[in-house]
Coordinates of C-alpha atoms in Angstrom, one line a residue:
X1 CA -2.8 6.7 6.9
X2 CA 0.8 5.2 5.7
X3 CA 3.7 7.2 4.0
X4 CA 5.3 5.9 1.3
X5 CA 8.3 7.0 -0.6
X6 CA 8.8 7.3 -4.4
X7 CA 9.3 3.3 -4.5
X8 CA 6.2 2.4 -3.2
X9 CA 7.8 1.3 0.3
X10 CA 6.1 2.0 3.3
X11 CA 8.1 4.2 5.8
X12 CA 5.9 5.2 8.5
X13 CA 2.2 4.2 9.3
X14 CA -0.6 5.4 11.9
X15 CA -1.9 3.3 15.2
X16 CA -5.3 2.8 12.6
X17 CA -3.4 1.6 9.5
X18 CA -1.3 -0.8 11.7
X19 CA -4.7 -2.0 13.3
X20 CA -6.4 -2.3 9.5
X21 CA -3.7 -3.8 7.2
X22 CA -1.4 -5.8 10.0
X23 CA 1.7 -4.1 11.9
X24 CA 3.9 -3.2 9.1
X25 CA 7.0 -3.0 11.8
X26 CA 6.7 -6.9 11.6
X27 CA 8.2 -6.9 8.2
X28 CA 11.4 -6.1 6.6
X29 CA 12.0 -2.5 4.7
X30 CA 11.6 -4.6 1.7
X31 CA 8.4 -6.4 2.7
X32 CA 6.7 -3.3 3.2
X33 CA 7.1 -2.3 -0.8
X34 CA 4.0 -2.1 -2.0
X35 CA 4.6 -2.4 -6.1
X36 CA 7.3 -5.8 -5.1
X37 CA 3.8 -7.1 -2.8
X38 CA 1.6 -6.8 -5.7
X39 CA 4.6 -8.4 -8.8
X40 CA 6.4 -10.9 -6.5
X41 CA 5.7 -14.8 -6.5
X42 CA 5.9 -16.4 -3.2
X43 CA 5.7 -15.6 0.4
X44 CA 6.6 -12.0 0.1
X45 CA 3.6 -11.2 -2.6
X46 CA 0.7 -9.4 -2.2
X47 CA -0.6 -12.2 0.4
X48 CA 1.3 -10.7 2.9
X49 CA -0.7 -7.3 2.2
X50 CA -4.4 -8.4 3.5
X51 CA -5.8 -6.6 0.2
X52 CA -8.3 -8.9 -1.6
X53 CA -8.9 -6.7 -4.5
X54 CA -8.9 -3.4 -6.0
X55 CA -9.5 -3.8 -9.2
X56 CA -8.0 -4.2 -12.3
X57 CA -6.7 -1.0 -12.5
X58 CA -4.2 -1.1 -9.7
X59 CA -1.6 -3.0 -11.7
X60 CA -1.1 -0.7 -14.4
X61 CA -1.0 2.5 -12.5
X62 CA 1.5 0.8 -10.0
X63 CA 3.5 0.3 -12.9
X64 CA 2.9 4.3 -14.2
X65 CA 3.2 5.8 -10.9
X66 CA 6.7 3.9 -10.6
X67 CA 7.8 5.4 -14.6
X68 CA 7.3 8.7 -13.3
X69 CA 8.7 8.4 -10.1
X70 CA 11.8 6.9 -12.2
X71 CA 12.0 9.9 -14.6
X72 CA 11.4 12.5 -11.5
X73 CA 14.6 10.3 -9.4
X74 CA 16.8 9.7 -12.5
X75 CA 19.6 8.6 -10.2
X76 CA 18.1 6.9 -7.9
X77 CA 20.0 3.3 -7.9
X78 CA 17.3 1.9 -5.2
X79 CA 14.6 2.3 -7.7
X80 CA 16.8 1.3 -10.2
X81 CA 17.3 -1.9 -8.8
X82 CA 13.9 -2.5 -7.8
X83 CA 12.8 -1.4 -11.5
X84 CA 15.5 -4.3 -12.6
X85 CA 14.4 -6.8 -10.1
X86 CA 10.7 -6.7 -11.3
X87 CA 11.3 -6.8 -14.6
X88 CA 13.5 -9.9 -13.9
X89 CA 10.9 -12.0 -11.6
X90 CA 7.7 -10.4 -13.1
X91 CA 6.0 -10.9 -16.6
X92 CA 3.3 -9.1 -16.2
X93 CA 5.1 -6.2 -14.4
X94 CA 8.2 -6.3 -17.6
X95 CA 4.2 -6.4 -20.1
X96 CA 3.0 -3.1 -18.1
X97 CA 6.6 -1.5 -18.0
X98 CA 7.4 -2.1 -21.8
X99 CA 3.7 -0.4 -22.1
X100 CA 5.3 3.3 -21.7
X101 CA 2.3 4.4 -19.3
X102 CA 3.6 7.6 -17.4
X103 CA 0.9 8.9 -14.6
X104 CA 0.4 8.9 -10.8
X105 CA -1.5 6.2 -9.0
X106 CA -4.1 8.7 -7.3
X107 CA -7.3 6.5 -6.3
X108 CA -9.1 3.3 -6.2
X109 CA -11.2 0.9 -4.5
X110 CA -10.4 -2.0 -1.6
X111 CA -11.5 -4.7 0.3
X112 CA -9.3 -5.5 2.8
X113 CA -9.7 -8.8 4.9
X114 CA -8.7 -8.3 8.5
X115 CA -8.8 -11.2 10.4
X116 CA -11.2 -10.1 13.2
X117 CA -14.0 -8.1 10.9
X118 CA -13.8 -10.2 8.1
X119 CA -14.3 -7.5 4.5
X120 CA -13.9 -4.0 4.8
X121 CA -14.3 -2.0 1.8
X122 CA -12.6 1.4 1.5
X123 CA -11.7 4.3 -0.9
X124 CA -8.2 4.8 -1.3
X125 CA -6.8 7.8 -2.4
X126 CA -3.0 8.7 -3.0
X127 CA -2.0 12.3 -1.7
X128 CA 1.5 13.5 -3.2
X129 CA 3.6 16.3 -1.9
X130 CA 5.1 18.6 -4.8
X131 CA 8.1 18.5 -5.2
X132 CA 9.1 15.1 -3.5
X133 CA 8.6 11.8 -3.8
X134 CA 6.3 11.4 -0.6
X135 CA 3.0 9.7 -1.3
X136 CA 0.0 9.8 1.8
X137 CA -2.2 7.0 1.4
X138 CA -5.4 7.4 3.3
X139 CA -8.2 4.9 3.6
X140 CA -11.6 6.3 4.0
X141 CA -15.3 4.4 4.4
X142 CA -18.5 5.7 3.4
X143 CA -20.4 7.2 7.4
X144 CA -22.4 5.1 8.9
X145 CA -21.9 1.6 6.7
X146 CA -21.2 -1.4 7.7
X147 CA -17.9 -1.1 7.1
X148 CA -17.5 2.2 9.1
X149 CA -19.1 0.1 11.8
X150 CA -16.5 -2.7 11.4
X151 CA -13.7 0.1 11.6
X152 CA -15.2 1.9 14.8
X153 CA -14.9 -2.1 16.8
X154 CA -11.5 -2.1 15.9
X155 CA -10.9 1.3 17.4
X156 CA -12.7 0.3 20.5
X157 CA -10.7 -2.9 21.1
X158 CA -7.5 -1.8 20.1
X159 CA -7.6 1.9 21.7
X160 CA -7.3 3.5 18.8
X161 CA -9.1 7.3 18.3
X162 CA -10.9 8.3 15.5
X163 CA -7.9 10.7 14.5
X164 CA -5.8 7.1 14.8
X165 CA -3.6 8.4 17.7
X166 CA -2.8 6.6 20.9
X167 CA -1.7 2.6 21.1
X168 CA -3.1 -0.6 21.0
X169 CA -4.9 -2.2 23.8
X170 CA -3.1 -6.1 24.3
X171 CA -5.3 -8.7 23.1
X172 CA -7.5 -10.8 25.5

């Protein structure tokens, strides 16, 4: 599970997420926003998120979730300014943002590559808290797939539970 804040960047993260998507505590605050991953060009785009795909729809309800976070946090000069900033760098992002779309990004679909287990697919879904602009992302496989089996190896050689408590083992 990772918490993100009404920007789309990542504040705090479980033992498991760290173990499936790559320690986020290796990148800067501004590395670890999400909707800049997914519009930026360059080394700090969505290649440093090991996210293959997730469909076509993840673009536009980036975009959506962000317009409502921007009407909920009016004043908000951070999300201003990374409103501004996409909308300077991105064409696609300034296409989906002169759209008008309004809505919160609630679910979709992965594949994540993780350099050990090679493709693991996942459902994603987007938890909000009422009220605030906190956002629980949770990644969930279907029990007993391959891809729930990939997930229980790396819990087993990286020590981490099924809840995703307790640290990493050091690599051998």
């Amino acid at each position: 599970m990772g918490v993100f804040c009404a920007d789309w960047t990542l504040r705090s993260w479980t033992p498991a997420w760290a173990v499936l998507l790559g320690d986020p505590s290796a990148r800067t605050c501004a590395e670890r926003n999400l909707v800049r991953a997914v519009f930026a060009v360059g080394p700090r785009g969505l290649a440093s998120w090991p996210v293959l795909q997730d469909g076509d729809a993840r673009n536009p309800a980036l975009v959506a979730d962000l317009r409502t976070a921007l009407v909920n946090y009016p004043r908000d000069r951070g999300l201003a300014d990374l409103i501004d900033e996409l909308r300077s760098t991105s064409a696609e992002f300034t296409r989906l943002w002169g759209e008008g779309a309004v809505g919160p990004h609630v679910s979709a679909r992965k594949t994540i590559v993780h350099p050990r287990v090679g493709e693991v697919t996942c459902d994603c879904d987007v938890l909000t808290v009422p009220g605030c602009g906190v956002r629980l992302v949770v990644h969930t496989v279907a029990a007993g797939s391959a891809d729930a089996e990939k997930l229980d190896f790396l819990r087993v050689t990286n020590c981490v539970s099924a809840d995703g408590s307790s640290a990493r083992a050091p690599h051998r």
